[in-house]
Structure formats: C-alpha cells, structure tokens
XYZ file of C-alpha atoms in Angstrom:
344
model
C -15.489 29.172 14.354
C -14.921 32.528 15.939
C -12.263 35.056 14.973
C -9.630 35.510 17.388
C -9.346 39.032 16.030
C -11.756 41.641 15.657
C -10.912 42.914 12.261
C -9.819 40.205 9.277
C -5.359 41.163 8.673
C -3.851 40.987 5.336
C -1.718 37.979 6.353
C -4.606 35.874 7.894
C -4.680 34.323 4.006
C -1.275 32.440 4.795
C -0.839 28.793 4.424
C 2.359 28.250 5.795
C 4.391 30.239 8.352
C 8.366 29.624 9.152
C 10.223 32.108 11.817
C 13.339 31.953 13.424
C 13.860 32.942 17.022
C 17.088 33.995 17.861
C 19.237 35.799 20.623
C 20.480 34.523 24.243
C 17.366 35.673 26.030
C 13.400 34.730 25.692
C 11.101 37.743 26.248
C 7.775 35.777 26.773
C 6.992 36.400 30.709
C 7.134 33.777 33.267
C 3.495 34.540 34.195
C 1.573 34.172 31.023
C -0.879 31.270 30.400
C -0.817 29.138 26.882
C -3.814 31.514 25.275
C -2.900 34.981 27.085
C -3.541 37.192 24.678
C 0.030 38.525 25.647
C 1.755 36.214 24.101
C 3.713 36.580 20.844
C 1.593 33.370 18.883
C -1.529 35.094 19.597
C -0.404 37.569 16.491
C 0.221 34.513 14.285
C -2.117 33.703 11.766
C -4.227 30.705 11.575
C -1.675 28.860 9.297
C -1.882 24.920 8.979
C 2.036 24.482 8.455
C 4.322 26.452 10.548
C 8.067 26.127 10.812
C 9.126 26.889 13.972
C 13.121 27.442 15.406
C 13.374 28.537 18.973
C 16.660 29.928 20.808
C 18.822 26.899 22.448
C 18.282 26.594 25.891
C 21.586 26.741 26.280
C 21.904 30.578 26.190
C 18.477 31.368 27.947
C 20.247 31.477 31.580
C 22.520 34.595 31.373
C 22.552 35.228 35.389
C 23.055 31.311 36.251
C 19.803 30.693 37.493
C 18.261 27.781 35.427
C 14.262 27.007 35.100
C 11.989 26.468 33.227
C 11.418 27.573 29.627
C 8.108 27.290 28.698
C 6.214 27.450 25.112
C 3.056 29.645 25.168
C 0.913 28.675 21.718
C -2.295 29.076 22.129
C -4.028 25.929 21.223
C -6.517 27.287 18.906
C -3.528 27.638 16.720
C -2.310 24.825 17.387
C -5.229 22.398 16.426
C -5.248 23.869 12.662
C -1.690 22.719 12.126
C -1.012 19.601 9.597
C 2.392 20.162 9.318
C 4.997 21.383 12.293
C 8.807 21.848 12.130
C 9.884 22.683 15.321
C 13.702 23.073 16.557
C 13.856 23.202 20.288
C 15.784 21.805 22.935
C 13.353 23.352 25.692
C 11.752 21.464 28.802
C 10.508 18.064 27.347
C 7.241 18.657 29.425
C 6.302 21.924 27.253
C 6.884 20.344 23.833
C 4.397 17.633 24.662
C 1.939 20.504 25.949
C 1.932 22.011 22.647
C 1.808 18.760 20.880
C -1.316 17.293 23.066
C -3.247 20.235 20.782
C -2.032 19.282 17.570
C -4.830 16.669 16.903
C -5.016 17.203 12.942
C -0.838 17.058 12.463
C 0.011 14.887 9.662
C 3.580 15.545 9.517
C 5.854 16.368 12.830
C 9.086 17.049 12.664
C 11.293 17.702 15.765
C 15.370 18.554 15.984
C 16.560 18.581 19.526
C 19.896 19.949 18.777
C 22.090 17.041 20.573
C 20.884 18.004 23.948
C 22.149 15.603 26.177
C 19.610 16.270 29.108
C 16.652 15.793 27.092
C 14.432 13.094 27.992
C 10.567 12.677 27.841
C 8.654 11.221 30.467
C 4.735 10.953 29.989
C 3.968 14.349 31.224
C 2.905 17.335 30.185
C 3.097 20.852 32.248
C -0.786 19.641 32.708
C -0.343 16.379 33.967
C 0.475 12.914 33.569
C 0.014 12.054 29.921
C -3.001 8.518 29.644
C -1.460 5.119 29.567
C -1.166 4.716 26.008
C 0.489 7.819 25.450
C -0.119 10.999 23.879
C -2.400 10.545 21.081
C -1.562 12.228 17.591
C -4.786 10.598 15.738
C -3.402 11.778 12.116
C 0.097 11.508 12.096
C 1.451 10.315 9.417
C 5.348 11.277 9.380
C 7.641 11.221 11.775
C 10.945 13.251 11.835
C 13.104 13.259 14.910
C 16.012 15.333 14.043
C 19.837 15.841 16.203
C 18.880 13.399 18.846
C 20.754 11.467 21.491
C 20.438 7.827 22.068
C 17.967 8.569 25.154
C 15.953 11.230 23.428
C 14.685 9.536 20.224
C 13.937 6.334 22.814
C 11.879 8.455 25.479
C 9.559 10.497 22.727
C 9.006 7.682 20.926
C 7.686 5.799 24.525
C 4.980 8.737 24.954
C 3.339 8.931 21.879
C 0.304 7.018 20.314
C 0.299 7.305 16.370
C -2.528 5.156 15.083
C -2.180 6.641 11.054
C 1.839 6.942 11.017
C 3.343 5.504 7.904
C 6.720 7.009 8.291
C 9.516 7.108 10.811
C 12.586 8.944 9.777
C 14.976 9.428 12.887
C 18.454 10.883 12.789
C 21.002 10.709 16.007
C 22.823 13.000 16.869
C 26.714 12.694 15.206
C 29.413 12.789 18.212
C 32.244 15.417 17.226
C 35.380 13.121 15.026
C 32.566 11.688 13.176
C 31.947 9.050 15.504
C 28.326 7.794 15.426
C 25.718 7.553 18.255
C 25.727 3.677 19.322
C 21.984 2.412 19.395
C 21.371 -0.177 22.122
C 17.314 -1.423 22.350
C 16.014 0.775 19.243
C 14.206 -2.353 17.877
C 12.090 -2.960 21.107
C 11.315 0.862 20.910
C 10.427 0.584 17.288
C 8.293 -2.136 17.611
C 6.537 -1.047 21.095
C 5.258 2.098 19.311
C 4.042 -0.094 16.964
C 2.146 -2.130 18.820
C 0.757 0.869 21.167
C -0.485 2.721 18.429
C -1.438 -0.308 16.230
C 0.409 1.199 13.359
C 1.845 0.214 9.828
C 4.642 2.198 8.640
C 5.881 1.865 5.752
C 8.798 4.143 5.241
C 11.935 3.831 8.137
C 14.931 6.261 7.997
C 17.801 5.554 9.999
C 20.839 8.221 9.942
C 24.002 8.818 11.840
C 23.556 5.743 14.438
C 25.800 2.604 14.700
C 23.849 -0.579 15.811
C 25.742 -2.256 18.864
C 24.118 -5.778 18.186
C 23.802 -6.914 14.768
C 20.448 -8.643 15.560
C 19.171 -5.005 16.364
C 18.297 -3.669 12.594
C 17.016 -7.467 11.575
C 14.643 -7.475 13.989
C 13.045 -4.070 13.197
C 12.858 -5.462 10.366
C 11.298 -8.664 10.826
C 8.759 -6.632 12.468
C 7.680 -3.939 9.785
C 6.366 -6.600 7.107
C 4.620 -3.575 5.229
C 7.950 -1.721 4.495
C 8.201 -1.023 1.060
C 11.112 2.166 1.487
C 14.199 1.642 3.340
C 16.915 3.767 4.254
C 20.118 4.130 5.739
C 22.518 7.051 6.040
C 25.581 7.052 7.249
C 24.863 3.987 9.102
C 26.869 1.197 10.565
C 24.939 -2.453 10.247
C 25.455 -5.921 9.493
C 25.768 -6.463 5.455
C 23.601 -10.442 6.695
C 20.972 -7.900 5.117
C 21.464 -8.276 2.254
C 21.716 -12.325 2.422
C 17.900 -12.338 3.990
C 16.748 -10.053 1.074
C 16.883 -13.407 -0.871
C 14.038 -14.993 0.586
C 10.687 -13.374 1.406
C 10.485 -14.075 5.377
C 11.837 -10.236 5.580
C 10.715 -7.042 3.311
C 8.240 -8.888 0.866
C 7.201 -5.622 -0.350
C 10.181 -3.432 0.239
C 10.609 -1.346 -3.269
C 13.202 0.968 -2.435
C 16.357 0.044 -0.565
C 18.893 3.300 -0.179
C 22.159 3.090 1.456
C 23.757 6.147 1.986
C 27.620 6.949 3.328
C 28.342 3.899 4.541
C 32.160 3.778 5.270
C 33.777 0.550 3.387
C 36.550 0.275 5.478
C 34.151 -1.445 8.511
C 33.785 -4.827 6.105
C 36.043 -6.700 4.688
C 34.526 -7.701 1.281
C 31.910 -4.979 0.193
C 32.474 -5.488 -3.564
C 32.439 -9.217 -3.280
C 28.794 -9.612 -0.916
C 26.841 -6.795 -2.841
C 27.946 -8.299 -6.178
C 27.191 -11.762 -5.261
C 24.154 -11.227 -3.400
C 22.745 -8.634 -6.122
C 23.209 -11.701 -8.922
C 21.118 -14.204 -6.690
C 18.421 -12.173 -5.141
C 16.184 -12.981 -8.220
C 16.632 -16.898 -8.614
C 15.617 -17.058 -4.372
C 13.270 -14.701 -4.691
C 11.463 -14.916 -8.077
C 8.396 -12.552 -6.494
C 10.548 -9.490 -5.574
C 9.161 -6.357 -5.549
C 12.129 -4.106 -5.194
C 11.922 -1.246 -7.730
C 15.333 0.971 -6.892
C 18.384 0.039 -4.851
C 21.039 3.078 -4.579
C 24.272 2.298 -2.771
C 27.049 5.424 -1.696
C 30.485 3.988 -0.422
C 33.024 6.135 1.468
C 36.290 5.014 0.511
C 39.246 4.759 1.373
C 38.509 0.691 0.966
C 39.076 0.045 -2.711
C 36.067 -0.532 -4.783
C 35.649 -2.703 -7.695
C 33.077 -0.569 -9.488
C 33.106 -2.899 -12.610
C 32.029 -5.913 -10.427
C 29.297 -3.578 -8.719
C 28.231 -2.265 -12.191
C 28.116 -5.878 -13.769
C 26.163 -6.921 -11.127
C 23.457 -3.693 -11.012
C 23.498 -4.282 -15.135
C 22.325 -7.980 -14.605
C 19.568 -6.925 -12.337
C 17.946 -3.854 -14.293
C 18.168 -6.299 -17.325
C 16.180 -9.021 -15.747
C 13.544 -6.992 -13.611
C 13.739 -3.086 -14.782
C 15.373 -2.749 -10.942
C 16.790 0.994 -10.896
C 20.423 0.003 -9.930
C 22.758 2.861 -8.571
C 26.396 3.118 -7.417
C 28.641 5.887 -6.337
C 32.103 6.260 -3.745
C 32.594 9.640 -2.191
C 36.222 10.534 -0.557
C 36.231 9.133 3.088
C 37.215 12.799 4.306
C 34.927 14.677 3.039
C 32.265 15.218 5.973
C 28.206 15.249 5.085
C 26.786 19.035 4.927
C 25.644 20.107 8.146
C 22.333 20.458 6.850
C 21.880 16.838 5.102
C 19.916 15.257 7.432
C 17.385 17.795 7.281
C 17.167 18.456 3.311
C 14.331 16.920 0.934
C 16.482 13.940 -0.487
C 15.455 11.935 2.100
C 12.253 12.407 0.997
C-alpha cells in the first residue's frame, strides 16, 4: 500500500487514536474535498480504532446562518478502522459518507447527543445509498448512543450488517427522568434483521419505555439466537418473565440483566420474580440461563428475603448466578452510564 507521507512519523506506530474537538466554531473550509490534503485527518495516523468527539452542531452557527457541516476523513483512513467511536450530531448525510468507507469496522459506536432533528434517509453527500442499505460487511457491534425515538429508527433503516451479533441502543432520557416512549422498535429490529440476514445475539435496551407491551415480546420472539439480554432503566411488561418458562422464547438466552427498573410501575414485583424464579426449572427442565442480575429502584417496598429465597433455590438446583440489589429511587444514573464498559 502506498504511504500517504513521504517520510515514516514517530506516531504512525499507533493502534488506537481518541481526540476531542471542542469550541463553538469548525475550522475545516467549506471548499475542501474528503482526501484534500488540507484537511486536519490527513495528519492522523493510520490507526485501526479511533475515538472520535466532534463540536455539537448546535454552536457551529454563530452569525445565524445554518448549513451544512460536513466531515472531511479521507477514506484511506477510514477503511483501516475496526473500531469507531464517534459523537456527532452533524448532517445525517455526512456520517453515512464516512461510514460507506469503513468496510473492515467491527465495532461502531455512535452518540447523537439527543438531537431532535436528526434523521437518516438513505443518502449519502454522494448519492442515494443501494436498496438494501449501506453495507458494513464486518460489523459486529452496534452502539447507538443519546438517541431520539426517530433517530435510532432511521439509522437502523439504512444499514446492511450481514456479521452483527450485537445491538446495544440507548434513547435519549427526556429532562425529569421521563423515558423516551418506543412505538414500532420491534418491526425495526426485526427488518434489519432480515435485510442484512443477521443473527445477533446480544440486545441492549436503555432509557426507553415500550408503549405496547407486545413490542419487547416480539423482538424477542424474533431473535431465537439470543443468549445475553439486557435492560436498563427500562419500562416493560414483567409477562417476560412468565414466557421464560417454556422454550418457545430465548432457548439459549444465558444472561438476563435488568437494570434500574423503577418498582413503583408494578404492583407485585417481589411476588412475580419470586414465583416465577421457583418454577422456571420444573417448565423448562433444558434451560440454559447461566446469570440473572436484577436492580430495583425503590421507593416500592421490597421483600429481599423472598427474592433471596428464591435466587438461593435456583443457584442450588442449576449453578444459575442469582443477583439482587435496590438503589434509592432519587438517586439519578451517572451521566456517563450508558456509555461505560459494564454493559459490556
């Protein structure tokens, strides 16, 4: 391959890059094409992860005139990246430029800040995008990050992800603590899995409050490869855990996490999880669930003996990793939990 510099730089040896744009204006000039050697990512060395956090575009208009903000990587860089982290809130259009380069990313990961006018279409600044969407051949994980409820939708309409294995999404949390309400995320689920002929195996879901109760069972029903599930600060319908008992839904999930899920929205947590933790084994003698880890938020009261009866029974019987903890209902998640390695 040849050198896009004529003399070999000290940093060309990094693996991994992460900067942090900042600042109410963006220097790169209107005029410059994606591998102008006048660009700023032209000096960037050929790294295969880079972490990437551009100004909002919020503050780029200081004289009222609003445009276009475009993203100039040259795409030589960009098809040696496995692994991208990218916060930006810029012109839909220009994200999927850059990303129609990226054919060897494994692991994508997108925050969009809560911008309520993004939406994706399938176009690039090049052109309409093919019919079956922007291909990412070797994708394997999936982060969308701050979303709204039309965001997370649109991307997930444009892409084609033949190799991805996990989806880990995040909306984005209205101020009071009130959750973004998710209305058709099961038919967008399951269309990108049947445009990219997929199998994930891993689904995230945090900060979103399903309007229809059928919404989450349905996913679901539809990702019979699942083996890790998990749910932050999520509001669904506890029927879950009634159709864990037979093996129509999740036959292979192994790890079931729910995370900050506010006891005050049902009536009788510590009486369904107890009961339904003490008969998933005699209806489902094959089960192949490994850990199950369950947060409350109070102020509901909690009847942790029940709970820890229950979990007891179950790591006696099948060596099932049983966990369960109640955090104060005021305190608020840190602004940085959706995006830390506990997920992982």
């Amino acid at each position: 391959m040849k050198a896009r510099w004529p003399k070999p730089r000290l940093w060309d040896a990094l693996q991994s890059l992460k900067l942090e744009f900042t600042g109410d204006e963006w220097k790169e000039p209107e005029s410059l094409v994606p591998n102008s050697n006048d660009t700023i990512y032209h000096y960037f060395p050929p790294v295969t992860s880079l972490d990437l956090t551009l100004p909002s575009v919020e503050g780029l208009f200081t004289n009222g005139d609003e445009g276009v903000v475009k993203i100039f990587i040259p795409e030589q860089f960009l098809a040696n990246l496995q692994t991208l982290t990218l916060t930006c809130d810029w012109d839909p259009a220009s994200i999927l430029t850059s990303l129609q380069f990226c054919a060897s990313l494994q692991s994508l990961s997108l925050s969009f800040r809560g911008n309520l006018d993004l939406y994706f279409v399938g176009e690039t600044l090049d052109g309409q995008l093919p019919e079956d969407g922007l291909l990412l051949p070797q994708l394997r994980v999936l982060r969308l990050r701050y979303a709204t409820p039309s965001a997370i939708p649109s991307f997930l309409e444009v892409v084609n992800t033949p190799s991805l294995e996990e989806l880990d999404v995040s909306f984005e949390m209205i101020p009071d603590g009130i959750k973004s309400t998710v209305t058709g995320f099961d038919d967008d689920i399951l269309d990108l899995i049947e445009r990219s002929e997929c199998e994930i195996r891993r689904l995230k879901i945090h900060m979103a409050a399903f309007s229809h109760s059928e919404e989450l069972e349905t996913i679901l029903q539809g990702l019979p490869s699942l083996t890790h599930l998990l749910l932050n600060n999520t509001i669904f319908d506890l029927e879950i855990f009634r159709n864990l008992r037979c093996n129509e839904i999740l036959p292979h999930l192994e790890v079931f996490e729910i995370f900050d899920c506010p006891t005050s929205v049902y009536v009788n947590w510590n009486f369904e999880i107890g009961e339904d933790i003490e008969d998933i084994k005699h209806e489902r003698p094959t089960i192949a669930l490994k850990k199950l880890y369950v947060t409350l938020r109070e102020p509901a009261p909690i009847d942790f003996e029940r709970l820890e009866h229950s979990g007891a029974q179950f790591r006696r019987r099948d060596g099932v990793e049983v966990r369960f903890c109640s955090i104060p209902h005021e305190t608020d998640p840190p602004p940085d939990r959706t995006d830390s390695n506990w997920m992982d």
